Tab-separated table of C-alpha atoms and ligand atoms in Angstrom:
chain	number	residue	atom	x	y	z
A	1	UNK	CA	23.182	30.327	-44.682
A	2	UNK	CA	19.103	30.478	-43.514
A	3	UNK	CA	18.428	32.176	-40.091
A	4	UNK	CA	17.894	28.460	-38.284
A	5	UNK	CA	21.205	27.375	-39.051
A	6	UNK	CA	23.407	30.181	-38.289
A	7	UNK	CA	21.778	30.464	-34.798
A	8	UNK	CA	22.553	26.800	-34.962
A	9	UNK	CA	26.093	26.716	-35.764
A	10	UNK	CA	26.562	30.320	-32.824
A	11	UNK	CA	24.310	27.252	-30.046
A	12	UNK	CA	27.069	24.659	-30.853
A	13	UNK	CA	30.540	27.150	-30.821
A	14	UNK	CA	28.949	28.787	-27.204
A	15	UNK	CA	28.068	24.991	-25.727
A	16	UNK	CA	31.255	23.768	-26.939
A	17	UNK	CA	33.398	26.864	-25.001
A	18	UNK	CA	31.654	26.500	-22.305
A	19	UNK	CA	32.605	22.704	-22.394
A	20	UNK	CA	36.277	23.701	-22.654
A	21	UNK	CA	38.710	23.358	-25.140
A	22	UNK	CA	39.128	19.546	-26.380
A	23	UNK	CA	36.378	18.532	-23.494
A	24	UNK	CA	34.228	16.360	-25.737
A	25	UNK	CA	30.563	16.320	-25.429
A	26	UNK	CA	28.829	14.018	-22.479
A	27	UNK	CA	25.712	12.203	-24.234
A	28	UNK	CA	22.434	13.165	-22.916
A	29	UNK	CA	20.728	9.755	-21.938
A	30	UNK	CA	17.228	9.385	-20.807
A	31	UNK	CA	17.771	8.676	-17.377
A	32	UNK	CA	19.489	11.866	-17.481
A	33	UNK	CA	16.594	13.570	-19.175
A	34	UNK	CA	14.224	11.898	-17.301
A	35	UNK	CA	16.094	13.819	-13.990
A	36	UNK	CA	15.933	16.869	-16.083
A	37	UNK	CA	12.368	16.593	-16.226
A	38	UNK	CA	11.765	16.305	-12.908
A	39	UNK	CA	13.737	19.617	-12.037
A	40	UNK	CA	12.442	21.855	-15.112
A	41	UNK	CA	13.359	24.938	-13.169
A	42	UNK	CA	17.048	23.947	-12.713
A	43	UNK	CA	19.007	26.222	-15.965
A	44	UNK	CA	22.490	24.979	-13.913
A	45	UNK	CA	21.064	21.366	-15.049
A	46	UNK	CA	19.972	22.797	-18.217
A	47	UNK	CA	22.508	24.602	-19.455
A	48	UNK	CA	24.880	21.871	-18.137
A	49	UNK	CA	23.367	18.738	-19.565
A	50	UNK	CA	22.916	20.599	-22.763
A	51	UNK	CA	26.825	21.933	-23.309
A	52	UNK	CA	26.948	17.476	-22.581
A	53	UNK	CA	29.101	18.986	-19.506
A	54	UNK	CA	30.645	15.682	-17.840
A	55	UNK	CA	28.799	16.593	-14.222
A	56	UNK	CA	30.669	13.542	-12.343
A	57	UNK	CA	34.030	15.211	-13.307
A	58	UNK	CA	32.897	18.891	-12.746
A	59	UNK	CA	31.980	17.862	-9.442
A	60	UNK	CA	34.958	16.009	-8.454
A	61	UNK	CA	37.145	19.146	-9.815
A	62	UNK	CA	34.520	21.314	-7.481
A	63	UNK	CA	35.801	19.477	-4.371
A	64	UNK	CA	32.201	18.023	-4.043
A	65	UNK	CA	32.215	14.360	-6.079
A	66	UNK	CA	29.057	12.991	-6.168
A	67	UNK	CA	27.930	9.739	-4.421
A	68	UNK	CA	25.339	9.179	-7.762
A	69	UNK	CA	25.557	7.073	-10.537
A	70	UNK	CA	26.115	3.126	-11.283
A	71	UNK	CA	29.805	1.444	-9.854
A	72	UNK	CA	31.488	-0.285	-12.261
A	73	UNK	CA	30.778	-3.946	-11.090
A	74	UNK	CA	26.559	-3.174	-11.904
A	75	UNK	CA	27.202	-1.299	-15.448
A	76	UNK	CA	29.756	-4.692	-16.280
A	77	UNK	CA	26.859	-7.142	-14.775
A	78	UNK	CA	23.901	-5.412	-16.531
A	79	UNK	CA	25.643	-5.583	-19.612
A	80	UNK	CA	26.628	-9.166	-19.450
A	81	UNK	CA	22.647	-10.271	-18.773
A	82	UNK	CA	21.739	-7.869	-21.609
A	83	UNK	CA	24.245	-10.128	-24.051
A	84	UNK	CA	22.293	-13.153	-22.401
A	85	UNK	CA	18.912	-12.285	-23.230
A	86	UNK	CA	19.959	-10.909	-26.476
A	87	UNK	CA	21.836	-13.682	-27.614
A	88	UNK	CA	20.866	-16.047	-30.887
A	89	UNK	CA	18.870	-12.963	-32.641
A	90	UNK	CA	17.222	-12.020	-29.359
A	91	UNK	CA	15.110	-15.388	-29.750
A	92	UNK	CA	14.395	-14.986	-25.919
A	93	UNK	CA	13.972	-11.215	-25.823
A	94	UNK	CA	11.043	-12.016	-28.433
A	95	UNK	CA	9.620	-14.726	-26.884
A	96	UNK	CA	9.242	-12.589	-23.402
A	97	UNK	CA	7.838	-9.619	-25.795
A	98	UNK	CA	5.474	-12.035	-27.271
A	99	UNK	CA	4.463	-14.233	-23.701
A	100	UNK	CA	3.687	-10.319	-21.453
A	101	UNK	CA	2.508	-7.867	-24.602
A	102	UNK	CA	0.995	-9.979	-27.696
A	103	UNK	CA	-0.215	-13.407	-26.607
A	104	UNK	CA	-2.399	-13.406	-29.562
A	105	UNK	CA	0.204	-12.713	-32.386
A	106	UNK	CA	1.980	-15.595	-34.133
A	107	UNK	CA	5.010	-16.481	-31.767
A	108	UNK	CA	8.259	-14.555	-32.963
A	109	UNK	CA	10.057	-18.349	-34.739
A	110	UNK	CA	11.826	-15.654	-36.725
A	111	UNK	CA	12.777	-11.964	-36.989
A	112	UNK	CA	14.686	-9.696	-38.352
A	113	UNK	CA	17.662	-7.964	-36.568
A	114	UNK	CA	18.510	-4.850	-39.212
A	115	UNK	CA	22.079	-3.445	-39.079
A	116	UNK	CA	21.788	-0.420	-37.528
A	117	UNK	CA	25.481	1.153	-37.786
A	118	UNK	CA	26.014	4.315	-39.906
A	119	UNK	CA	28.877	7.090	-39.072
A	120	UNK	CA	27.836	9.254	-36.185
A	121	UNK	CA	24.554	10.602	-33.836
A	122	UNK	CA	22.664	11.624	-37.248
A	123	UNK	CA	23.855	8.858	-39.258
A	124	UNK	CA	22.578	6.588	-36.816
A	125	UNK	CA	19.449	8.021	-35.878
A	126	UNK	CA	18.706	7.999	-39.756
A	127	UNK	CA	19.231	4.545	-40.067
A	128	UNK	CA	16.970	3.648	-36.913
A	129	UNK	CA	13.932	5.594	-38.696
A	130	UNK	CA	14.774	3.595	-42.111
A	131	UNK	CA	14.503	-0.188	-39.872
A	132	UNK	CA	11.117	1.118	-38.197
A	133	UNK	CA	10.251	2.389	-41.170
A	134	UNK	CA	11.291	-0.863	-43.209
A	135	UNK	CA	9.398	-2.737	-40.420
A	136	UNK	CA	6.507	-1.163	-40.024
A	137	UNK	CA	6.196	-1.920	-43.786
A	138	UNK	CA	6.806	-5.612	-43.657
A	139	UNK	CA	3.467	-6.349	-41.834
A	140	UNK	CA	2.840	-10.161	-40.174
A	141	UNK	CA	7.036	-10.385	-39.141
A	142	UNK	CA	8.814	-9.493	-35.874
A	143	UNK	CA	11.994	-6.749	-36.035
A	144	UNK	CA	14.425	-6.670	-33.372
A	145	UNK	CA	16.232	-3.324	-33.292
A	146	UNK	CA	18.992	-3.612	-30.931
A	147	UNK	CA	20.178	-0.390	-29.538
A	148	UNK	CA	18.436	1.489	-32.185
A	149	UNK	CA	19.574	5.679	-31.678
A	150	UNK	CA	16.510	8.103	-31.375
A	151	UNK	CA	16.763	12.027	-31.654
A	152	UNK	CA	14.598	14.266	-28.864
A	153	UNK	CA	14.776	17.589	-29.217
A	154	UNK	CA	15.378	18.976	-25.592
A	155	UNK	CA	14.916	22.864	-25.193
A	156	UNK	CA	15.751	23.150	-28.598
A	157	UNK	CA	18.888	21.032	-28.907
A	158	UNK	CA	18.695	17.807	-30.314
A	159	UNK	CA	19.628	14.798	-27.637
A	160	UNK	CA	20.403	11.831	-28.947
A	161	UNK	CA	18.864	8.724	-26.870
A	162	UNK	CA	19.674	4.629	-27.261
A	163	UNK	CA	17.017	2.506	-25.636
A	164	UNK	CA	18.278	-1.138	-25.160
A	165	UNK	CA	15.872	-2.282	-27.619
A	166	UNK	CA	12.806	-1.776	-29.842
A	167	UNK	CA	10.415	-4.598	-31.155
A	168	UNK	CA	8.232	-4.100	-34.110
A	169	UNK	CA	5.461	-6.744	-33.520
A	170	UNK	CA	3.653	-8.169	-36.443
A	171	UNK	CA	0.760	-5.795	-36.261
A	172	UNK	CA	3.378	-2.484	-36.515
A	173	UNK	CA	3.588	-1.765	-33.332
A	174	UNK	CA	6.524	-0.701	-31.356
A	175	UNK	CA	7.422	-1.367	-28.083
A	176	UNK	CA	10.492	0.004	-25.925
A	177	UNK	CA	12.363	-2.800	-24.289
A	178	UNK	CA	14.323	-1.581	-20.957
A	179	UNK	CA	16.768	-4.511	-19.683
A	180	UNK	CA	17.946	-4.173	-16.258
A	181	UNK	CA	20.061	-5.882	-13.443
A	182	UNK	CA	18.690	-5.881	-10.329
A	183	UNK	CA	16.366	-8.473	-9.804
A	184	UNK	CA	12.794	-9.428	-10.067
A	185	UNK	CA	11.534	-11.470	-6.821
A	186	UNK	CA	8.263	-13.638	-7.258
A	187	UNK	CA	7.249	-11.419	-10.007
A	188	UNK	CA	7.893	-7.859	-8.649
A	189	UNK	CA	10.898	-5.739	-8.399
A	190	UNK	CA	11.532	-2.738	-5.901
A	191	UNK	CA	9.543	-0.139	-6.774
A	192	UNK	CA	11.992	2.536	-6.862
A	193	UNK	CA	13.864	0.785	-9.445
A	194	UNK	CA	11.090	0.154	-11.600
A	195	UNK	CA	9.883	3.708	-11.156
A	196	UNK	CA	13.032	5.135	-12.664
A	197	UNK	CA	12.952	2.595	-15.395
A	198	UNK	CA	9.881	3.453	-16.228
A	199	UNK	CA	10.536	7.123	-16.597
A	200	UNK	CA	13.790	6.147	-18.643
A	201	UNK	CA	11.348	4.408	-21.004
A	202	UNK	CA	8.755	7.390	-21.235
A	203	UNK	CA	11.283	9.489	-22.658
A	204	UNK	CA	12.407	6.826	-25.096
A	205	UNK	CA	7.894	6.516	-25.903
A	206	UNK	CA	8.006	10.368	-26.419
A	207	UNK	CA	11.466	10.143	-28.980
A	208	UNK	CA	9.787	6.940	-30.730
A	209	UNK	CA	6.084	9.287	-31.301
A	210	UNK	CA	8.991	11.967	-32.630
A	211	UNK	CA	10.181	9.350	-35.204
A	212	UNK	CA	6.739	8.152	-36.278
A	213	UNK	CA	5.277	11.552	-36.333
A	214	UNK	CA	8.210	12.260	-38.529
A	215	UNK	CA	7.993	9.265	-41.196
A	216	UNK	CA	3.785	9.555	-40.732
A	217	UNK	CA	4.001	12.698	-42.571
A	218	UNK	CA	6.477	11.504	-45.143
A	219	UNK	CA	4.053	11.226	-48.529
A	220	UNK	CA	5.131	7.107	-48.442
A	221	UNK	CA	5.489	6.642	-44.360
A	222	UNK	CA	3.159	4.045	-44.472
A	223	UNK	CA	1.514	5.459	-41.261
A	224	UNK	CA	-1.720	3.160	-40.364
A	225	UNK	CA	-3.542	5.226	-39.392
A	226	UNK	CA	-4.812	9.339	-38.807
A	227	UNK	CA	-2.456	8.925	-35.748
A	228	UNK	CA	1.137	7.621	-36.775
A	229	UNK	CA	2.121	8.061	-32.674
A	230	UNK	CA	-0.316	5.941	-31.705
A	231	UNK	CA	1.692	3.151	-33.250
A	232	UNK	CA	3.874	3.528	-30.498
A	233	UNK	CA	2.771	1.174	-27.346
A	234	UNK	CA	2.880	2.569	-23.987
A	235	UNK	CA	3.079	-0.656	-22.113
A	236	UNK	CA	6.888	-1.059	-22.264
A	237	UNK	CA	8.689	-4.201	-21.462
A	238	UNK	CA	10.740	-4.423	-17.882
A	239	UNK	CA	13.369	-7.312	-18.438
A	240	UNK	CA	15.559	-8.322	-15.018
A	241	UNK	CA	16.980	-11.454	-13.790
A	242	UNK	CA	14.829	-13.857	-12.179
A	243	UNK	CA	15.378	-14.538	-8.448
A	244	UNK	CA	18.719	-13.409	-8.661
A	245	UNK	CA	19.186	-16.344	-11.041
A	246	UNK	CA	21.189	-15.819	-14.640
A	247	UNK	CA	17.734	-16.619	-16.194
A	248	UNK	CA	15.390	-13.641	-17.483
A	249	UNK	CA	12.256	-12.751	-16.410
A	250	UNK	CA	9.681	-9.675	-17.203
A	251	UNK	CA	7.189	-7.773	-16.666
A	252	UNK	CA	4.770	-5.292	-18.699
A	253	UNK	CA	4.770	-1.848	-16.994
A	254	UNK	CA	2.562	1.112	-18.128
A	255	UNK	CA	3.921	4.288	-18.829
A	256	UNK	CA	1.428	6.650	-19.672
A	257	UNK	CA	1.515	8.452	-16.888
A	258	UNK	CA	5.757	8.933	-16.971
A	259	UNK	CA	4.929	10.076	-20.629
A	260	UNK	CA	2.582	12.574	-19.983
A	261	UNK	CA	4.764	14.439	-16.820
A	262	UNK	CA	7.537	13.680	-18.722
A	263	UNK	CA	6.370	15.567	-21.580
A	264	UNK	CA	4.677	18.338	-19.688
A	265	UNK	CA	7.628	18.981	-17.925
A	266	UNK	CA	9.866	19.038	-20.882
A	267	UNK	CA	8.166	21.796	-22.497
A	268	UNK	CA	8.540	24.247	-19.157
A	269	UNK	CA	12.769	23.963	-19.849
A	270	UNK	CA	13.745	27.188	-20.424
A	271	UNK	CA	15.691	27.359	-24.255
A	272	UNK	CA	19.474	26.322	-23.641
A	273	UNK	CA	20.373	29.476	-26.156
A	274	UNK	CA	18.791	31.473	-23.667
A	275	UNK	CA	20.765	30.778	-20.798
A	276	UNK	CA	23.727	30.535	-22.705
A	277	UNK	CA	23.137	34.188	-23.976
A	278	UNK	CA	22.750	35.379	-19.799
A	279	UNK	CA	26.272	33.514	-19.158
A	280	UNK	CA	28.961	36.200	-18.682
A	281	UNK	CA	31.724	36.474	-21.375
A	282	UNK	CA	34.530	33.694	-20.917
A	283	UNK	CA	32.050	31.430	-18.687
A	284	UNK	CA	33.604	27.712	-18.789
A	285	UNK	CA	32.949	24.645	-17.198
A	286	UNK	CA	36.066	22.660	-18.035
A	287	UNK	CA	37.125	20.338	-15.224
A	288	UNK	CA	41.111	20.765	-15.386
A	289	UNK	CA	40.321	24.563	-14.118
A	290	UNK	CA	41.493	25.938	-10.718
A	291	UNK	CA	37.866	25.135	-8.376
A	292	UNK	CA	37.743	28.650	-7.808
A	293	UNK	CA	37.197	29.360	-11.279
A	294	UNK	CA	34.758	26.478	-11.380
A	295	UNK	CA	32.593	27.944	-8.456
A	296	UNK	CA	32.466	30.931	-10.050
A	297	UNK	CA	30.973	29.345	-13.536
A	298	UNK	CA	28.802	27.289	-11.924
A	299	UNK	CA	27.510	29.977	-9.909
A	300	UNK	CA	26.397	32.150	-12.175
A	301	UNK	CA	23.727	29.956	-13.713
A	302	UNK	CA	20.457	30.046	-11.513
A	303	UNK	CA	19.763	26.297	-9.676
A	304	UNK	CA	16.653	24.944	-7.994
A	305	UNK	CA	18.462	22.872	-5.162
A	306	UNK	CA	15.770	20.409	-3.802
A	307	UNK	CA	16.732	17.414	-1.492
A	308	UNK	CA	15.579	15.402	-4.432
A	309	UNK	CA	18.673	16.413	-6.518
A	310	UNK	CA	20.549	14.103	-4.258
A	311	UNK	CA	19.241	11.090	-6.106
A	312	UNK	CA	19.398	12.441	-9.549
A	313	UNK	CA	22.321	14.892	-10.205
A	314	UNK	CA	26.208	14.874	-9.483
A	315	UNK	CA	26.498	18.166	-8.349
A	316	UNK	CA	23.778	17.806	-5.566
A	317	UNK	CA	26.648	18.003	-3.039
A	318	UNK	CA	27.666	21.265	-4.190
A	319	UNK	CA	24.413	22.806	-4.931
A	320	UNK	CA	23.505	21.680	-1.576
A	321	UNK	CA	26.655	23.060	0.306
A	322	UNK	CA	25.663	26.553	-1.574
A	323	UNK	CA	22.317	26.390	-0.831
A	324	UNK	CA	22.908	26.139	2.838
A	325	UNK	CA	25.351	28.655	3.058
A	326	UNK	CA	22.718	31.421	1.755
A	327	UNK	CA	20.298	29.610	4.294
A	328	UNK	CA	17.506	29.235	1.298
A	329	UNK	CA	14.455	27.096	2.321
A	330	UNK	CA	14.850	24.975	-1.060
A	331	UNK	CA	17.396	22.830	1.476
A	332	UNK	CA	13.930	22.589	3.676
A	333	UNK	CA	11.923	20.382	0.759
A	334	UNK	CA	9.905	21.402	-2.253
A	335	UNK	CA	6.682	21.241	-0.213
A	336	UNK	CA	7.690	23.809	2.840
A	337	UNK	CA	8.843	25.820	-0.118
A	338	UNK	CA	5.740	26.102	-1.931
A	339	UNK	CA	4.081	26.992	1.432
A	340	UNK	CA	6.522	29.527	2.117
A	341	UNK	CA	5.674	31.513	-0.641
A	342	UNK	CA	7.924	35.021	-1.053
A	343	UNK	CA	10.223	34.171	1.821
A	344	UNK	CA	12.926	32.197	-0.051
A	345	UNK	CA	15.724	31.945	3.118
A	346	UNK	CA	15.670	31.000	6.284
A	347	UNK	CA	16.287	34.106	8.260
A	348	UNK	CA	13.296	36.280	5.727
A	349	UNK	CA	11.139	33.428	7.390
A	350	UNK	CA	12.244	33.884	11.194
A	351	UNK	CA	12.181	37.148	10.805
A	352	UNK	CA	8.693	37.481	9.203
A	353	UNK	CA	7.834	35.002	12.249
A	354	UNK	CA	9.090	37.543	14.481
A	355	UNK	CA	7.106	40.228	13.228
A	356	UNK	CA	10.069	42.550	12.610
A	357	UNK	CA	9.437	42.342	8.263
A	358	UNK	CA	6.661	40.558	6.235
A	359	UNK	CA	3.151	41.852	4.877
A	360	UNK	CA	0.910	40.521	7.648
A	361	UNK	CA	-1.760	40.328	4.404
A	362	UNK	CA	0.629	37.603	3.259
A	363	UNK	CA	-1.065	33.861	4.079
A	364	UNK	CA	2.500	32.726	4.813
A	365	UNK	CA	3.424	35.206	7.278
A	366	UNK	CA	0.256	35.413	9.182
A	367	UNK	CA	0.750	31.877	9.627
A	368	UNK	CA	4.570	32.110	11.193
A	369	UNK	CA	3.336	34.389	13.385
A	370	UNK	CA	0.088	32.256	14.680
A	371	UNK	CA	2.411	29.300	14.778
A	372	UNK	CA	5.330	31.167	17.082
A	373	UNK	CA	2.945	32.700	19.032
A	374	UNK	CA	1.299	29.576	20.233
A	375	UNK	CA	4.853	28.556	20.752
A	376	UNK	CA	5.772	31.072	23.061
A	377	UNK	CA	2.195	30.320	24.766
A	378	UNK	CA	2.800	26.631	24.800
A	379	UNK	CA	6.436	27.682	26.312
A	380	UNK	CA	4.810	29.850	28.634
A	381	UNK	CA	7.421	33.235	27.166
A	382	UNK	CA	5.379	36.279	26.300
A	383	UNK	CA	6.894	36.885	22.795
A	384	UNK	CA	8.705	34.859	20.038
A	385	UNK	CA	12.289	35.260	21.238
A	386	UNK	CA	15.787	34.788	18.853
A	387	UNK	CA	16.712	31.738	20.483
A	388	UNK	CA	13.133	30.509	20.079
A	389	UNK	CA	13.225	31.028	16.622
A	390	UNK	CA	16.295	29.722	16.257
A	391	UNK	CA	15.446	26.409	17.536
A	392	UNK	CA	13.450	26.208	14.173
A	393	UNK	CA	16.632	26.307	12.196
B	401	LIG	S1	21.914	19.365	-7.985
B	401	LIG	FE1	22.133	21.510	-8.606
B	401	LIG	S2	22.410	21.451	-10.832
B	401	LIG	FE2	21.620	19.464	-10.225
B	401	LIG	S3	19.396	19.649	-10.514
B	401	LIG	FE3	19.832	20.122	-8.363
B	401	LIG	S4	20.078	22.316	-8.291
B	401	LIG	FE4	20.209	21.733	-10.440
């Protein structure tokens, strides 16, 4: 066996005991990924997302269940208006592709909807390159590819990603398709909404360059140009309901910029077989464990709390709780952080502003100690005092 695949085969038996025994693996998504990215510094998240650790569950079993994620009632609406607009061959998904991206293409009267079922994650991603591949081929004809499975390789693990659709237009081009429930109002959506759906379709842009890198440098991938990425479109398509109406409506929204952070930030994830290898021996994450035990795993891997995690990861409440309790200034916001430089808690920082430990050379304690003397001045005390300080808290 080469080098690659025995480290391979030692990755999957360490990610799978930390999982637990029987635990199956949690699918990394892209709006999981695209959380990921934001928080590159996170190797809790990390090492987490990449043993496909069920964080909802582990949180629950931590005594800290998360508020995030979709209720039932949205996932079983969203999925009924995606069976709407996808119905009769996705004849009105193509005609909203055609109406907001490619006006000037012949109108989609027909198109092909390939079978895209094969026998598990590789057997499916395998037969998604094949249709684009096909697709790209059959120039001057419109491809549907609904729920087509990508493959992203995410500090060096493969995750496996299923947009809600890809269109091959007639020049062969592809476009990501992201359908969604909440509603479009007179044209625009909130923006929060379409902010995260646009970073969920950035990471499916960045698996889609993967796959036509990949067939691009196949001797017959029929790549059209120098560039087979470029054939992938950045302007994705948003599809929502209309004015809370059952009819769909959509909107072309420009991810270049998602695509490029995304990426960036991607690349700064530490391995997952590197944190794996710091783990001590017996580490495990399975949710039927006493919570003790469960603190204890989870707190061995390193986390980047940051009042952001609250509206992107199900442990936030946990990470949070612990972040308090060693008073670290992450719980203070990533930009009073930054400024804070080497003080990382909250009583290094009073104390630094108190003048009793710090380099005064440092930027960010010679500021503390400006600021809490003209405190004390404005207070009319001589010197910062304890309680002072403590009023900062
Ligand atoms: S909530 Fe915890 S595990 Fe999740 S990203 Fe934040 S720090 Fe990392």
């Amino acid at each position: 066996m080469s080098l690659p695949r025995m480290r391979g085969t030692r990755l999957r038996q360490q990610l799978a005991e930390l999982r637990g025994p029987d635990v199956p693996a949690k699918a990394l998504d892209a709006r999981a990924l695209a959380a990921l990215a934001a928080n590159p510094g996170c190797r809790r998240r990390a090492i987490l997302d990449g043993a496909g650790v069920d964080k909802a569950a582990l949180a629950s079993a931590l005594g800290s269940p998360s508020a995030f994620g979709q209720s039932q009632f949205a996932l079983t609406r969203g999925n009924a208006f995606e069976a709407r607009v996808k119905a009769d061959g996705g004849a009105e998904l193509l005609r909203l592709v055609h109406t907001a991206l490619d006006p000037g293409a012949e109108p989609p009267h027909r198109a092909a909807v390939p079978d895209l079922s094969a026998i598990g994650p590789e057997g499916r991603t395998a037969r998604t390159a094949l249709a684009l591949r096909e697709a790209t081929a059959a120039r001057g004809t419109w491809t549907l590819l609904d729920h087509p499975l990508l493959a992203l390789e995410v500090a060096g693990s493969p995750a496996f990603l299923e947009p809600d659709a890809v269109v091959v237009h007639p020049d062969g081009k592809w476009t990501v398709v992201e359908i969604k429930s909440f509603p479009m109002l007179d044209g625009s959506a909130d923006a929060a909404k379409v902010g995260a759906a646009a970073r969920q379709a950035a990471v499916y842009v960045l698996a889609l360059e993967d796959v036509a890198r990949r067939l691009g440098a196949e001797p017959d991938g029929h790549a059209p140009d120098d560039a087979p990425a470029a054939r992938v479109r950045h302007r994705v398509l948003l599809v929502c309901p209309k004015d809370f109406s059952n009819h769909a409506t959509a909107s072309a929204v420009d991810v270049r910029k998602q695509r490029a952070v995304t990426a960036r930030q991607l690349t700064r994830l530490t391995r997952i077989q590197d944190i794996a290898d710091t783990l001590p021996e017996g580490t495990c994450f399975a949710p039927g464990l006493p919570a003790a035990d469960l603190t204890d795993a989870v707190e061995s891997v390193p986390a980047t709390y940051a009042p952001e995690c609250l509206a992107a990861c199900e442990l936030a409440f946990h990470c949070r709780q612990h972040a308090r309790g060693a008073g670290a200034v992450t719980t203070l916001g990533r930009p009073v952080r930054a400024e804070l430089g080497a003080l990382t808690t909250v009583d290094a920082v009073l104390s630094a502003a108190r003048g009793e430990s710090g380099d005064p050379d440092d930027p960010a304690v010679a500021a503390l100690r400006r600021a809490a003397r003209l405190r004390a001045e404005a207070l009319g005390q001589e010197a910062p005092g304890a309680e002072v300080m403590a009023a900062c808290r």
